[in-house]
Short mmCIF file of C-alpha atoms and ligand atoms in Angstrom, two decimals:
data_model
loop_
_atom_site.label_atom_id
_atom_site.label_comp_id
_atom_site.label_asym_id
_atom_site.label_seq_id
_atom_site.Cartn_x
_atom_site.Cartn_y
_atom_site.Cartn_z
CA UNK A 21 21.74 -25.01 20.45
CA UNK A 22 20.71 -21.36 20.88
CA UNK A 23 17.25 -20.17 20.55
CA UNK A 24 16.79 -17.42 18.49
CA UNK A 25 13.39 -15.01 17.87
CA UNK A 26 12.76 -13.08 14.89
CA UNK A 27 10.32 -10.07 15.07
CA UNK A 28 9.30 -8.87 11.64
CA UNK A 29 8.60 -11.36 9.01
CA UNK A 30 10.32 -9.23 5.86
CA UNK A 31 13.49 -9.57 3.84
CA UNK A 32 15.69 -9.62 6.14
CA UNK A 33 13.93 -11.08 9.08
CA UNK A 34 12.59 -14.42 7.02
CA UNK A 35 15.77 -14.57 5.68
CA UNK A 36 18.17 -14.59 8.57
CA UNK A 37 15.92 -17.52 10.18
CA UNK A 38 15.63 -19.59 6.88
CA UNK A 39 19.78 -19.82 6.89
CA UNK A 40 19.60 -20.10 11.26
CA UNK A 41 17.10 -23.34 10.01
CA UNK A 42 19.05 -24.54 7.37
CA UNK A 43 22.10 -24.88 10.29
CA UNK A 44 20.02 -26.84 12.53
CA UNK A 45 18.67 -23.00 15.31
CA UNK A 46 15.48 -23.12 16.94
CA UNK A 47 13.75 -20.33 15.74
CA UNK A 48 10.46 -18.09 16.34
CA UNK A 49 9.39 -15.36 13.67
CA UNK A 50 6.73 -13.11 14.96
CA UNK A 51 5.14 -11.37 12.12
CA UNK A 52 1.66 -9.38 11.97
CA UNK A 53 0.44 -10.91 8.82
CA UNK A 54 -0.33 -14.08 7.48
CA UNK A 55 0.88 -15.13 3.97
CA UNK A 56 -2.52 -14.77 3.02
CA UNK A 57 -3.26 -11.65 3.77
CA UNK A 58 0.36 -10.61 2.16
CA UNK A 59 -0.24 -12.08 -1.10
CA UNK A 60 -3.38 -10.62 -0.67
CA UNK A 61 -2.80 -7.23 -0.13
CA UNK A 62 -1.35 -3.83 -1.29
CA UNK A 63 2.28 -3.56 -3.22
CA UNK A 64 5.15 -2.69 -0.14
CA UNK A 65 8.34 -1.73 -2.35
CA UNK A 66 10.03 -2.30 -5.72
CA UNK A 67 12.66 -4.90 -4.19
CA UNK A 68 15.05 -4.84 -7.37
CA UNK A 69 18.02 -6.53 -5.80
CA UNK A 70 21.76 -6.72 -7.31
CA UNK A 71 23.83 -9.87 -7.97
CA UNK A 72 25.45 -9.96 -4.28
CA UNK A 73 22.29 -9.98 -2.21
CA UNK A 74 20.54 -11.93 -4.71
CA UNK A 75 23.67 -14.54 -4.12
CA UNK A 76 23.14 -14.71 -0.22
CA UNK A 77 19.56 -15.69 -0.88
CA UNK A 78 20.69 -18.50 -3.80
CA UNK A 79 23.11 -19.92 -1.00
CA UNK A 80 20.59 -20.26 1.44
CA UNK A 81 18.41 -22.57 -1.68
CA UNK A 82 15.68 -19.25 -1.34
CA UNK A 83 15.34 -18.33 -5.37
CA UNK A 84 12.62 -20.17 -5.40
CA UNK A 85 11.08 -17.78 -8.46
CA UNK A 86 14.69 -16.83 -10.46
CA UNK A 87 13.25 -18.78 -13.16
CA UNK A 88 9.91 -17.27 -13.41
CA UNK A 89 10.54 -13.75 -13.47
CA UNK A 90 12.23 -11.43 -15.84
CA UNK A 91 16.57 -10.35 -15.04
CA UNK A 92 17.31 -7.05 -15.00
CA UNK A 93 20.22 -6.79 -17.29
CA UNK A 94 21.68 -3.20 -17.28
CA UNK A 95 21.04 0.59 -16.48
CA UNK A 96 20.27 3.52 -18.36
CA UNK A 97 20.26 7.27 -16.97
CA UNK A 98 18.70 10.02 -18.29
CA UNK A 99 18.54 13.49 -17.73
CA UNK A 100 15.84 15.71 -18.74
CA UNK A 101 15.84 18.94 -20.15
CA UNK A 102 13.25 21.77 -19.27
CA UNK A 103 12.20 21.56 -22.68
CA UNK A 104 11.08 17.83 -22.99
CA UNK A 105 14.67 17.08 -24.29
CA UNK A 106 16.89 14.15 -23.05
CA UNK A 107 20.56 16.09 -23.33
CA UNK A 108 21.73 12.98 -21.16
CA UNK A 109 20.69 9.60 -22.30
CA UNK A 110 23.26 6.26 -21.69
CA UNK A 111 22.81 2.95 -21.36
CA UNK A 112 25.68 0.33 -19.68
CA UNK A 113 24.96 -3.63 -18.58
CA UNK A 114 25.43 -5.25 -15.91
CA UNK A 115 28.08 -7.93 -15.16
CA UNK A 116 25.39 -9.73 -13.27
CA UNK A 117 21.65 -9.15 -13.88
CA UNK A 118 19.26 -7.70 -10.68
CA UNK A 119 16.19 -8.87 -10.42
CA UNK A 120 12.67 -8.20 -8.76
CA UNK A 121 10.30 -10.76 -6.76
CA UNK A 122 7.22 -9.36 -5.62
CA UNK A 123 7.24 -9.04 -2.02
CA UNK A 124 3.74 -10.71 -2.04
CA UNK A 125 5.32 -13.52 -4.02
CA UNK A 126 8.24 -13.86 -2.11
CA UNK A 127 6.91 -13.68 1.61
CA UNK A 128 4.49 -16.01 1.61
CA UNK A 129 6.58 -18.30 -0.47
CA UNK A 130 9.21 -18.11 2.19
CA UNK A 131 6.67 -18.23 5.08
CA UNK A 132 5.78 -21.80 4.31
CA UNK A 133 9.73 -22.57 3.63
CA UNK A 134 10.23 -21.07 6.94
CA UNK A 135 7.63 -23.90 8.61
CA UNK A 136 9.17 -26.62 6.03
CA UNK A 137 12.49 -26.03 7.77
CA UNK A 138 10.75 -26.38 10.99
CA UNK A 139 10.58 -22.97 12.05
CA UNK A 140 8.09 -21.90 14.69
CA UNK A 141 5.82 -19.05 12.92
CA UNK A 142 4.00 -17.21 15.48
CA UNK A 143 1.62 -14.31 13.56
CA UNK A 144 0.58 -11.80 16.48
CA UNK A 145 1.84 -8.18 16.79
CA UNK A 146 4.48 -7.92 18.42
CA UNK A 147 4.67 -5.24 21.47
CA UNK A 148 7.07 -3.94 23.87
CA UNK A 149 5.60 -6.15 26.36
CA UNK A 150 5.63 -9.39 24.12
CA UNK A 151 9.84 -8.41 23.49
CA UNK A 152 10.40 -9.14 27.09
CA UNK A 153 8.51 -12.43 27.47
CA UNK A 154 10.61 -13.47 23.75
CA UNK A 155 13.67 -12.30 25.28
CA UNK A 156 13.52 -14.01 28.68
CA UNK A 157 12.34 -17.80 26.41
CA UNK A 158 15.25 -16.43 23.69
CA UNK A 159 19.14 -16.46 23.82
CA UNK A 160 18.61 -13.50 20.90
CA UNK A 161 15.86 -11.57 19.72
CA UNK A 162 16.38 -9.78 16.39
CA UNK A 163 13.95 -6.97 15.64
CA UNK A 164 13.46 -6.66 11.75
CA UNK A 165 10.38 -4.64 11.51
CA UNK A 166 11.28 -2.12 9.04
CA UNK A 167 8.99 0.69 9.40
CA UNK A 168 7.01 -0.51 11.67
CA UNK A 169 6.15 1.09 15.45
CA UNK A 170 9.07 -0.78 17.12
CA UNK A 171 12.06 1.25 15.41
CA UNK A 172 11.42 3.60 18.01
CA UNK A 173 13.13 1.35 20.49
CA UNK A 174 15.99 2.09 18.86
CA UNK A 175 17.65 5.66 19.73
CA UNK A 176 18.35 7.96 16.34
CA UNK A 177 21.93 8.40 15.25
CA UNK A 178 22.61 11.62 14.55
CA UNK A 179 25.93 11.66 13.06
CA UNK A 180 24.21 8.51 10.52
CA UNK A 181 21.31 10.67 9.85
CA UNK A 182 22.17 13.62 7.81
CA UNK A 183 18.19 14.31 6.83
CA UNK A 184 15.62 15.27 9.13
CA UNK A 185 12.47 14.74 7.06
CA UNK A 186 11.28 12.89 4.19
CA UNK A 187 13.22 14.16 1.44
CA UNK A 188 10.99 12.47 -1.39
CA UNK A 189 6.95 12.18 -1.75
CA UNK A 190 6.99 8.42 -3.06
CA UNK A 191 5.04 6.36 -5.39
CA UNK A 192 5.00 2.94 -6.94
CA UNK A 193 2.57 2.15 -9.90
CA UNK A 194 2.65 -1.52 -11.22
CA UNK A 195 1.17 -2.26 -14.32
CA UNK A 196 1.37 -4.89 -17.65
CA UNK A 197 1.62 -4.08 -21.14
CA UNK A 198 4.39 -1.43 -21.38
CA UNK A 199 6.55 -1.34 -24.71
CA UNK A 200 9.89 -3.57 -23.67
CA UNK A 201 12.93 -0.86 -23.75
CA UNK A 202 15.48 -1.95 -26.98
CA UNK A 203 18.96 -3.98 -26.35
CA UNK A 204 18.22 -5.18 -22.91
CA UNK A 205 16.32 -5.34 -19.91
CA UNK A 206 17.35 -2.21 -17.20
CA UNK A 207 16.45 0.02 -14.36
CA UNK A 208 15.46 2.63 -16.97
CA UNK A 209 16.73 5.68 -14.43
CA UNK A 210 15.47 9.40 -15.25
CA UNK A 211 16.30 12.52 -13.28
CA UNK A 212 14.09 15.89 -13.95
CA UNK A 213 16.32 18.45 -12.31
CA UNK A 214 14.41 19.92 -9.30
CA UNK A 215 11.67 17.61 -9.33
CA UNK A 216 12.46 14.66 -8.46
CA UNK A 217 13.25 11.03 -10.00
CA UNK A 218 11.86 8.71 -11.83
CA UNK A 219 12.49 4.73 -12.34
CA UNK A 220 11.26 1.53 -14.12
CA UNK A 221 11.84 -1.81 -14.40
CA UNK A 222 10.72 -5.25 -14.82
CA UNK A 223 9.27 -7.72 -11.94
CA UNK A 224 7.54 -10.38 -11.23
CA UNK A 225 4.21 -9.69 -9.41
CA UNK A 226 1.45 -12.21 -8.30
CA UNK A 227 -0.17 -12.08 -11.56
CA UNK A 228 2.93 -12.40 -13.76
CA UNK A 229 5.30 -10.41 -15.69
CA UNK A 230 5.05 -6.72 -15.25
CA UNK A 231 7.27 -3.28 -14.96
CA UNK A 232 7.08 -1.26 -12.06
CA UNK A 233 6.92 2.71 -11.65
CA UNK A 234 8.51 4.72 -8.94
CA UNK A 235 8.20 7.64 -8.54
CA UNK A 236 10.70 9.97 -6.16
CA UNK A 237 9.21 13.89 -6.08
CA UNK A 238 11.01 16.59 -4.30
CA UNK A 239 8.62 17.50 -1.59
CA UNK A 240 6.39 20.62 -2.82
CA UNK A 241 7.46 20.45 -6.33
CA UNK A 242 5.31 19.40 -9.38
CA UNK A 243 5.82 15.40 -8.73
CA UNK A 244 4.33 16.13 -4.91
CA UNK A 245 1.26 16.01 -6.82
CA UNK A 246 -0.40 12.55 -5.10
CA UNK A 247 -2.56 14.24 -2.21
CA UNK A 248 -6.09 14.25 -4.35
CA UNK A 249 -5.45 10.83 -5.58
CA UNK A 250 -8.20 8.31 -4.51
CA UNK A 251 -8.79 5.94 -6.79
CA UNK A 252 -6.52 3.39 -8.67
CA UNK A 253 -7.23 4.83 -11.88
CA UNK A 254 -6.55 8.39 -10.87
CA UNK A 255 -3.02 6.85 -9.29
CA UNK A 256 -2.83 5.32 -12.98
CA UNK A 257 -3.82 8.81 -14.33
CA UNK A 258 -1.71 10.62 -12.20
CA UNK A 259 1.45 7.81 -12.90
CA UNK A 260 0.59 8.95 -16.72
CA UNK A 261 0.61 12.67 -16.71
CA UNK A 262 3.93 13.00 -14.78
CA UNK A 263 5.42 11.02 -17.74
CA UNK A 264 3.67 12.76 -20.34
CA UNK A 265 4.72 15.68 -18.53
CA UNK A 266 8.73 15.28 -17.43
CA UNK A 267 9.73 12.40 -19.56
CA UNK A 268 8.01 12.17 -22.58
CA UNK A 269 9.92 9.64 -23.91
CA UNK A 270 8.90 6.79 -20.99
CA UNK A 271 5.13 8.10 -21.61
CA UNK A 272 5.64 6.83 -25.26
CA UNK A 273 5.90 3.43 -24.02
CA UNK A 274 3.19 3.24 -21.64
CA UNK A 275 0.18 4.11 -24.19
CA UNK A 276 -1.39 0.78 -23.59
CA UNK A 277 -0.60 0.40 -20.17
CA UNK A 278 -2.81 -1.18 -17.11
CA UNK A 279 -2.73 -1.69 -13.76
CA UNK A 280 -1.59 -4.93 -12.88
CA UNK A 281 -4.16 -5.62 -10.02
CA UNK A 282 -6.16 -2.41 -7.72
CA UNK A 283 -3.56 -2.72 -4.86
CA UNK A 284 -0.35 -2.63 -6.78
CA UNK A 285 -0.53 1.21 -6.16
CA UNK A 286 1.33 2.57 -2.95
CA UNK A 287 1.66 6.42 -2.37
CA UNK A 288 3.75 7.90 1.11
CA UNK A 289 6.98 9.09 1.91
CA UNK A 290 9.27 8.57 5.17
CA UNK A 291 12.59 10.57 6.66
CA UNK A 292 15.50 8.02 5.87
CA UNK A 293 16.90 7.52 9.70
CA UNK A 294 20.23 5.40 11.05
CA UNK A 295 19.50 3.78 14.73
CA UNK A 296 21.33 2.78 17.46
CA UNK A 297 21.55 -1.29 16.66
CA UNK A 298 20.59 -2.51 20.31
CA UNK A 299 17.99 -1.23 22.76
CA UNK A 300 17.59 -2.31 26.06
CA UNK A 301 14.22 -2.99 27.34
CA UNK A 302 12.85 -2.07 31.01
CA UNK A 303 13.64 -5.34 32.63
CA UNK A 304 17.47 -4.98 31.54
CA UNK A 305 17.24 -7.37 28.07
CA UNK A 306 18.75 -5.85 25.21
CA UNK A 307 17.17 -7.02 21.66
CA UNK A 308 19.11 -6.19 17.87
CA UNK A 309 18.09 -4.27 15.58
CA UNK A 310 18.51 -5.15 11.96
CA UNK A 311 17.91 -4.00 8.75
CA UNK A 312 15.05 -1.03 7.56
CA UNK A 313 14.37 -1.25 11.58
CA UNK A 314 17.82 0.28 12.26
CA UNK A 315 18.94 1.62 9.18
CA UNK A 316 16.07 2.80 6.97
CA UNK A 317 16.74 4.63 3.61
CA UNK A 318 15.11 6.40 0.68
CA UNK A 319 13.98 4.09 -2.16
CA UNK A 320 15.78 6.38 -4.42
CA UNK A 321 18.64 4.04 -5.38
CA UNK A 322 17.30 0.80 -4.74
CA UNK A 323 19.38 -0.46 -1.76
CA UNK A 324 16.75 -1.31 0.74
CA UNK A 325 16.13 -4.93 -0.11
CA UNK A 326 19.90 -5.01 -0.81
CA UNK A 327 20.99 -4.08 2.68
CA UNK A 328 18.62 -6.20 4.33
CA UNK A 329 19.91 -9.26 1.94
CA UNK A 330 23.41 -8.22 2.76
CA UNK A 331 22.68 -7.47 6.91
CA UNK A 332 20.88 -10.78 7.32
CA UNK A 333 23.96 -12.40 5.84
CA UNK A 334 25.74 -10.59 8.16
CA UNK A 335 24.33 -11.70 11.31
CA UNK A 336 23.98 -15.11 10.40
CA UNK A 337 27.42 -15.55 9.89
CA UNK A 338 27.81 -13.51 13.24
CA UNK A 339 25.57 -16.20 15.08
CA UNK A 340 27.04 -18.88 13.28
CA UNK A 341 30.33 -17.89 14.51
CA UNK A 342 29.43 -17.61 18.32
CA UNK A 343 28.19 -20.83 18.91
CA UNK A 344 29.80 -20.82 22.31
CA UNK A 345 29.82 -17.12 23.52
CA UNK A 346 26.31 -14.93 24.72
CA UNK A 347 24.49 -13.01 21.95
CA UNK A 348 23.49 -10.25 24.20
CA UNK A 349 27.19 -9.46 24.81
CA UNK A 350 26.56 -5.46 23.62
CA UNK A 351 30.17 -5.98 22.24
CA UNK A 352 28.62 -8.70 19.90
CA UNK A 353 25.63 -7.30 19.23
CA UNK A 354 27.70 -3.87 17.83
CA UNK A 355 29.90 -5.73 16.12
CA UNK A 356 27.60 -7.51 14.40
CA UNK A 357 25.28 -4.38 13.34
CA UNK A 358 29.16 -3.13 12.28
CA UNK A 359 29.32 -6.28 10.04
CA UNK A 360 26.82 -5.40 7.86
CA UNK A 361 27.28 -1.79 7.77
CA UNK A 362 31.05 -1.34 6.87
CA UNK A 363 31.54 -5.52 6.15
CA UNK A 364 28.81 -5.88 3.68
CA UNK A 365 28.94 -1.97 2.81
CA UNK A 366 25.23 -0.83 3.78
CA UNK A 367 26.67 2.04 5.54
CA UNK A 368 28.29 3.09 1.67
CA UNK A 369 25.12 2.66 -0.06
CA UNK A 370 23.03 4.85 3.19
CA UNK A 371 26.28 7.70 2.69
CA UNK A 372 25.33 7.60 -1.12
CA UNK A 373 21.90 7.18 -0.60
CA UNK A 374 21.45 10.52 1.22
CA UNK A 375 23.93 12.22 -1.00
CA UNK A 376 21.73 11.42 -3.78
CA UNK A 377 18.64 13.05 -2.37
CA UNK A 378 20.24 16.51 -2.45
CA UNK A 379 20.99 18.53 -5.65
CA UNK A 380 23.66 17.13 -7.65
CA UNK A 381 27.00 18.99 -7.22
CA UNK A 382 28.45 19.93 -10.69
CA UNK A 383 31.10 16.74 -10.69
CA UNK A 384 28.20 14.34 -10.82
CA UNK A 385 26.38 16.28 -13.34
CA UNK A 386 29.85 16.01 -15.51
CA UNK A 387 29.93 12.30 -14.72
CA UNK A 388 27.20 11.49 -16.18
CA UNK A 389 27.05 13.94 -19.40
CA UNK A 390 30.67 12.49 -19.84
CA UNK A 391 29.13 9.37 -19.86
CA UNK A 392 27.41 9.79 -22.63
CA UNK A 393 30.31 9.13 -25.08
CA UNK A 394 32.44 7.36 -21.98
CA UNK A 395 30.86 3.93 -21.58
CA UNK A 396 33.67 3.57 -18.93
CA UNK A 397 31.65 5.83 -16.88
CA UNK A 398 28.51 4.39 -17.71
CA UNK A 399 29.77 0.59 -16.87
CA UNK A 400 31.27 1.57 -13.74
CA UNK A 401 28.25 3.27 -12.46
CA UNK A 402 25.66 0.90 -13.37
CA UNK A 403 27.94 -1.76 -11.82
CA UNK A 404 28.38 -0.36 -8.21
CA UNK A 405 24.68 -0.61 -7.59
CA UNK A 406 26.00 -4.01 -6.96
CA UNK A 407 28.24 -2.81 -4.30
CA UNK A 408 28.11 0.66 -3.64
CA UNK A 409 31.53 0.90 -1.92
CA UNK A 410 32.71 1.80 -5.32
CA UNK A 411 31.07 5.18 -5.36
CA UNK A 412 32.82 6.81 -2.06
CA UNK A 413 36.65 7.23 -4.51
CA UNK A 414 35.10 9.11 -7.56
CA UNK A 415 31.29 9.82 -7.72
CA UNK A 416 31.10 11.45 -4.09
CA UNK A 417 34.71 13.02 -4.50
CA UNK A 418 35.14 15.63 -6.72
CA UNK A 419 38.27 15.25 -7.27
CA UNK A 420 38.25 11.30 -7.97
CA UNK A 421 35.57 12.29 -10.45
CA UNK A 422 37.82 14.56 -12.02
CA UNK A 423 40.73 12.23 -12.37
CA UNK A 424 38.10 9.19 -13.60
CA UNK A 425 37.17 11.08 -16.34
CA UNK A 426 40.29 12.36 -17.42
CA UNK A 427 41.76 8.56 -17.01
CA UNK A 428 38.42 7.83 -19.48
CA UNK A 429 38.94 10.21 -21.92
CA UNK A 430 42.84 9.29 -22.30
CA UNK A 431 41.63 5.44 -23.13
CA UNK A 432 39.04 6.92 -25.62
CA UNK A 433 41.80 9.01 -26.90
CA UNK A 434 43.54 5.59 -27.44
C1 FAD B 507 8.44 2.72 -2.55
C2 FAD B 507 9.56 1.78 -2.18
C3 FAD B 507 10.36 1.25 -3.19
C4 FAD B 507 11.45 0.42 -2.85
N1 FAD B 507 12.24 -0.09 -3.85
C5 FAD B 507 13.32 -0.84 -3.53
C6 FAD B 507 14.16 -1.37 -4.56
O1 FAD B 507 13.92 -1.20 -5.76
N2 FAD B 507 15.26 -2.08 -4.18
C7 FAD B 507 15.54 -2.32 -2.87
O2 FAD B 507 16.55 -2.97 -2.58
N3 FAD B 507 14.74 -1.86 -1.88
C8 FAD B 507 13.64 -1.13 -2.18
N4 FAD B 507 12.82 -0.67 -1.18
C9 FAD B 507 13.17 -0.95 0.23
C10 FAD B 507 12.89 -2.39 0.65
O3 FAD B 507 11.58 -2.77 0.34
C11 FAD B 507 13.10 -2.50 2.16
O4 FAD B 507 14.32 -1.87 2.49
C12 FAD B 507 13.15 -3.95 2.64
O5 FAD B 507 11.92 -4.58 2.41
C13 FAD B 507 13.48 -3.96 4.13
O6 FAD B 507 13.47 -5.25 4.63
P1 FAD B 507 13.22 -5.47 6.19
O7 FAD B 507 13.43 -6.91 6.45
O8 FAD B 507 14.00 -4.50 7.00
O9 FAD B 507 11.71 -5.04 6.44
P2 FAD B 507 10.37 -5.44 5.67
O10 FAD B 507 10.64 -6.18 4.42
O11 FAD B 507 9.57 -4.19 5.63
O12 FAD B 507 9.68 -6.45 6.68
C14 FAD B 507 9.23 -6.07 7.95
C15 FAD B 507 8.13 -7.03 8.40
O13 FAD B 507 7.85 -6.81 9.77
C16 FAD B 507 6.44 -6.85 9.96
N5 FAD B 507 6.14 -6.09 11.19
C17 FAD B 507 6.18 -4.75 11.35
N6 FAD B 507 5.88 -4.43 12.63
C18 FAD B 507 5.64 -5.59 13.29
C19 FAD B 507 5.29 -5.92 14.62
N7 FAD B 507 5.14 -4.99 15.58
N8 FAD B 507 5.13 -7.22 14.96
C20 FAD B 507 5.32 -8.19 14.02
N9 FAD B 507 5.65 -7.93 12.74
C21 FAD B 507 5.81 -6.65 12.37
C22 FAD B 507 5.90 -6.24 8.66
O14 FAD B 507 4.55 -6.57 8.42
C23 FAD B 507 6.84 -6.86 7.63
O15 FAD B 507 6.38 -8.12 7.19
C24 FAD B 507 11.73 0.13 -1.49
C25 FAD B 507 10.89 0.65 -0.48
C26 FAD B 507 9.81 1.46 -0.82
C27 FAD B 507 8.94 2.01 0.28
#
């Protein structure tokens, strides 16, 4: 049986070697903290995944906490006008509901799951020098480290990389006690034209229940307004007055809210960057890249924890499948990176992704003020969040737009 080491102890990497366990691999996770010191320490993301990545991690017997915390059950979009005013406002459900586990909750939960299934869990950080002792004791190493120092292994891809910088200063705010929205639970999804987004939604944290804030400002605009923030009830403050401020009507419901716990604040931002999958280390082994590690994007439509659901379903089936052959074929190993990004569509949702953090061009603006009265339009968008494949035909071509709405309008029409 192949041996296999994981580096990076996240969504995708825990993942991948829970289902490489559940088949009966020998497998190593190196990861720099300890479940402890995870469910222990500061917020990392907002993590609200969509029906198809939440399905990989129900088939691997991982949703450990599906009946604890709250579904998200549709979308609504919102536009702002300079005024205060809402002149777009729709609402559509999902066929599926999303939902969000607290990466504190779920990491640790799926550490010890990982040493149930008889997993090896080595916490150390991992260096370049430590990649060449795992890859000479290791038929694979897999490096899922998101953000962390070892990306740079991995050479930029230019053509996959439209953005140079960060194009968003980012912000999460967790916190209890908001008013629910009406109808049903959703990503409640506001853009302020020129500065920046702004989305909520409920989660499960380590204390319970709770809705989390994030915040997506254009850099050097009003919502790039984080640098004299110290404390957690200036981030709280701060959280407040851009609400008051751009979206008055998500400030109304967050008159009695509080912070669900001092470290479920997280302020930063980060240039979204495609990588070269494999990188080849001095002594000649070549290691895979997967996930954030290779293919890192902006929070700004929620696809992160999707793509690393959807890429470590990917290359477990891709291991799975080459039982006999070598996994550090190059062939293999790019094939297998390919899996996930046009199989599993994470290379859609990064082309959508970055066309989202640039003005909108006037056919999406018509898109969604036709939505409005079009719950076609509404449906359809809320529902390829899912599976973002569905955008590339109509929301990022003009011309599909064009012809969707007409095709709308005509069934309205009757
Ligand atoms: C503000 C914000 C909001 C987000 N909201 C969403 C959302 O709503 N929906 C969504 O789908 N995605 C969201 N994301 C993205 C999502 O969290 C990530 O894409 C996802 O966690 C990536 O999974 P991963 O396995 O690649 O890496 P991670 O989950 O980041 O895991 C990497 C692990 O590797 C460990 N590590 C790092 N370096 C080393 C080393 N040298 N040695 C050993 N271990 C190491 C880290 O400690 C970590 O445990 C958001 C991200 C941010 C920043």
């Amino acid at each position: 049986m192949q041996r296999i080491a994981i580096v990076g102890g996240g969504q995708s990497g825990l993942q991948l070697a829970l289902g490489l366990l559940q088949r009966g691999y020998k497998v190593t996770v190196v990861t720099d903290r300890s479940g402890e010191d995870i469910a222990a320490g500061r917020v990392m993301s907002s993590q609200c995944m969509f029906h198809t990545a939440l399905e990989y991690e129900r088939e691997l017997g991982l949703n450990f906490w599906e009946q604890d915390g709250p579904y998200v059950e549709g979308m609504s979009v919102s536009i702002a006008g300079p005024d205060g005013s809402r002149p777009v406002h729709w609402a559509a459900r999902l066929e599926k509901p999303a939902q969000a586990i607290d990466q504190r909750v779920k990491y640790p939960g799926w550490m010890k799951e990982l040493e149930r299934r008889g997993g090896a869990l080595v916490l150390e950080t991992c260096t370049r020098a430590r990649l060449e002792s795992l890859a000479a004791e290791h038929d694979l190493v897999v490096v899922a480290t998101g953000k962390g120092d070892l990306k740079d292994l991995f050479k930029k891809d230019p053509e996959r990389s439209p953005h140079g910088q960060p194009m968003r200063a980012l912000a999460l705010t967790y916190v209890k006690k908001m008013t629910p929205r009406p109808e049903f639970t959703a990503v409640n999804f506001n853009i302020i034209p020129g500065v920046g987004e702004y989305f909520v939604f409920p989660s499960l944290t380590t204390t319970g229940a709770c809705e989390i804030m994030v915040f997506e400002g254009i850099p050097g605009g009003p919502m790039d307004c984080w640098g004299d923030v110290k404390t957690p009830a200036e981030h709280l403050a701060k959280s407040r007055w851009i609400l008051d401020t751009f979206v008055p009507w998500e400030g109304a419901r967050c008159r009695e809210v509080e912070l669900t716990d001092d470290l479920g604040v997280l302020r930063g931002r980060f240039a979204p960057v495609v990588r070269e999958p494999i990188a080849r280390l001095p002594s000649g082994a070549t290691i895979l890249g997967m996930a954030d590690a290779v293919c890192l994007n902006d929070p700004i439509t929620g696809q992160g924890s999707n793509n690393a659901s959807k890429a470590a379903h990917a290359y477990l089936h891709a291991i799975l499948e080459r039982a006999e052959g070598s996994l550090t074929d190059e062939d293999w190993m790019r094939a297998t990176f390919e899996r996930a990004w046009e199989g599993e569509g994470v290379g859609a949702a990064t082309v959508w992704t970055n066309a989202l953090l640039l003005p909108p061009p006037p056919h999406v603006l018509e898109l969604f003020g036709a939505a409005n009265s079009l719950n076609g339009i509404a449906s359809r968008f809320t529902n390829a969040f899912n599976d973002p494949r569905d955008f590339g035909s109509w929301f990022l071509d003009p011309a599909g737009a064009k012809g969707f709405i007409a095709e709308q309008r005509g069934a309205a029409a009757g």
